[in-house]
Short mmCIF file of C-alpha atoms in Angstrom, two decimals:
data_model
loop_
_atom_site.label_atom_id
_atom_site.label_comp_id
_atom_site.label_asym_id
_atom_site.label_seq_id
_atom_site.Cartn_x
_atom_site.Cartn_y
_atom_site.Cartn_z
CA MET A 1 -46.06 32.04 -112.09
CA PRO A 2 -42.96 31.30 -110.03
CA ARG A 3 -40.52 34.15 -109.59
CA LEU A 4 -37.31 33.85 -111.56
CA GLY A 5 -33.81 34.45 -110.28
CA LYS A 6 -31.37 36.37 -112.47
CA LEU A 7 -29.80 33.25 -113.96
CA GLU A 8 -33.19 31.61 -114.51
CA ALA A 9 -34.39 34.76 -116.30
CA ALA A 10 -31.26 34.78 -118.48
CA VAL A 11 -31.82 31.14 -119.46
CA MET A 12 -35.48 31.83 -120.23
CA ASP A 13 -34.40 34.79 -122.39
CA VAL A 14 -32.20 32.43 -124.42
CA LEU A 15 -35.05 29.95 -124.85
CA TRP A 16 -37.58 32.65 -125.70
CA SER A 17 -35.27 34.06 -128.34
CA THR A 18 -35.36 30.92 -130.47
CA ASP A 19 -38.14 28.96 -132.15
CA ALA A 20 -36.56 25.55 -131.64
CA PRO A 21 -35.99 23.56 -128.47
CA LEU A 22 -32.39 23.75 -127.22
CA THR A 23 -30.08 21.30 -125.47
CA VAL A 24 -28.08 22.25 -122.41
CA ARG A 25 -24.99 22.78 -124.60
CA GLU A 26 -26.94 25.03 -127.01
CA VAL A 27 -28.30 27.13 -124.14
CA LEU A 28 -24.80 27.42 -122.67
CA ASP A 29 -23.37 28.47 -126.05
CA LYS A 30 -26.02 31.21 -126.41
CA MET A 31 -25.49 32.65 -122.92
CA PRO A 32 -23.59 35.95 -122.71
CA PRO A 33 -19.85 35.16 -122.50
CA GLN A 34 -19.35 37.30 -119.37
CA ARG A 35 -21.48 34.82 -117.43
CA ASN A 36 -18.73 32.16 -117.69
CA LEU A 37 -21.07 29.33 -116.66
CA ALA A 38 -20.37 25.64 -116.28
CA TYR A 39 -22.40 23.10 -118.24
CA THR A 40 -23.67 21.60 -114.98
CA THR A 41 -24.87 25.01 -113.77
CA VAL A 42 -27.01 25.47 -116.89
CA MET A 43 -28.25 21.88 -116.55
CA THR A 44 -29.29 22.58 -112.94
CA VAL A 45 -31.08 25.81 -113.89
CA LEU A 46 -32.94 24.03 -116.70
CA GLY A 47 -33.96 21.31 -114.24
CA ASN A 48 -35.26 23.94 -111.80
CA LEU A 49 -37.25 25.66 -114.55
CA LEU A 50 -38.63 22.27 -115.62
CA ARG A 51 -39.78 21.56 -112.04
CA LYS A 52 -41.41 25.00 -111.89
CA GLY A 53 -43.43 24.08 -114.98
CA LEU A 54 -41.85 26.76 -117.18
CA LEU A 55 -40.15 24.28 -119.51
CA ALA A 56 -40.88 21.01 -121.23
CA ARG A 57 -38.16 18.63 -122.30
CA GLU A 58 -37.85 16.05 -125.03
CA PRO A 59 -35.22 13.35 -125.49
CA VAL A 60 -32.69 14.02 -128.25
CA GLY A 61 -30.32 11.08 -128.49
CA ARG A 62 -28.65 10.79 -125.09
CA ALA A 63 -29.52 14.37 -124.13
CA PHE A 64 -32.68 16.44 -123.72
CA SER A 65 -33.88 19.55 -125.48
CA TYR A 66 -35.86 22.19 -123.61
CA ARG A 67 -38.58 24.57 -124.73
CA PRO A 68 -40.65 27.13 -122.81
CA THR A 69 -44.20 26.19 -121.85
CA ILE A 70 -45.14 29.86 -121.59
CA THR A 71 -44.37 32.79 -123.86
CA ARG A 72 -42.46 35.84 -122.72
CA GLN A 73 -45.71 37.81 -123.01
CA GLY A 74 -47.60 35.18 -121.03
CA ALA A 75 -44.99 35.32 -118.28
CA ALA A 76 -45.19 39.11 -118.14
CA ALA A 77 -48.99 38.98 -117.98
CA ALA A 78 -48.82 36.39 -115.18
CA SER A 79 -46.48 38.71 -113.25
CA LEU A 80 -48.92 41.59 -113.66
CA ARG A 81 -51.74 39.33 -112.46
CA GLU A 82 -49.68 38.46 -109.36
CA ILE A 83 -49.18 42.15 -108.60
CA LEU A 84 -52.91 42.82 -108.85
CA ASP A 85 -53.77 39.76 -106.77
CA ALA A 86 -51.27 40.78 -104.08
CA SER A 87 -52.55 44.35 -103.91
CA GLU A 88 -54.97 45.38 -101.18
CA ASP A 89 -56.60 47.71 -103.72
CA PRO A 90 -56.30 46.31 -107.28
CA ARG A 91 -58.75 48.93 -108.57
CA SER A 92 -56.40 51.74 -107.52
CA VAL A 93 -53.43 49.93 -109.05
CA LEU A 94 -55.27 49.61 -112.37
CA LEU A 95 -56.40 53.24 -112.26
CA HIS A 96 -52.88 54.43 -111.55
CA PHE A 97 -51.52 52.31 -114.38
CA ALA A 98 -54.19 53.67 -116.74
CA GLU A 99 -53.25 57.24 -115.81
CA THR A 100 -49.57 56.56 -116.56
CA ALA A 101 -50.10 54.50 -119.71
CA THR A 102 -48.83 55.88 -123.00
CA ASP A 103 -51.27 56.64 -125.80
CA GLU A 104 -50.23 53.40 -127.54
CA GLU A 105 -50.71 51.35 -124.37
CA SER A 106 -54.12 52.96 -123.81
CA SER A 107 -55.13 52.11 -127.37
CA VAL A 108 -54.07 48.47 -126.92
CA LEU A 109 -56.03 48.23 -123.67
CA ARG A 110 -59.13 49.72 -125.29
CA GLU A 111 -58.90 47.23 -128.17
CA ALA A 112 -58.54 44.31 -125.77
CA LEU A 113 -61.51 45.47 -123.68
CA GLU A 114 -63.63 45.90 -126.82
CA ARG A 115 -62.75 42.36 -127.97
CA ARG A 116 -63.58 41.03 -124.52
CA ALA A 117 -66.93 42.84 -124.50
CA ALA A 118 -67.75 41.52 -127.96
CA THR A 119 -67.21 37.90 -126.85
CA SER A 120 -69.15 38.24 -123.57
#
């Protein structure tokens, strides 16, 4: 998964927080007001995210609407995968994470591993 800049991440947050595709204007209107962004800036960011494969777009009249091609959870999982793949010792990274995981996180991991074992 491509790394996101701060503005790209903010735009993705807007898109992830809705169930419907959004136009450039709708994304701009949902951005935090302190950002004070121009329409063309949001349009450029959406175009960059589209080229990175993180968005799909559909024509809506004379404009386009944009929707994520990956969920927030999928993006987070892809980032974790990148960290493991970049590590010289992924086993140690996983062990360290397991040692620092909360009880709830440990339970979720156990459930996922049990499901995986059941389907193998």
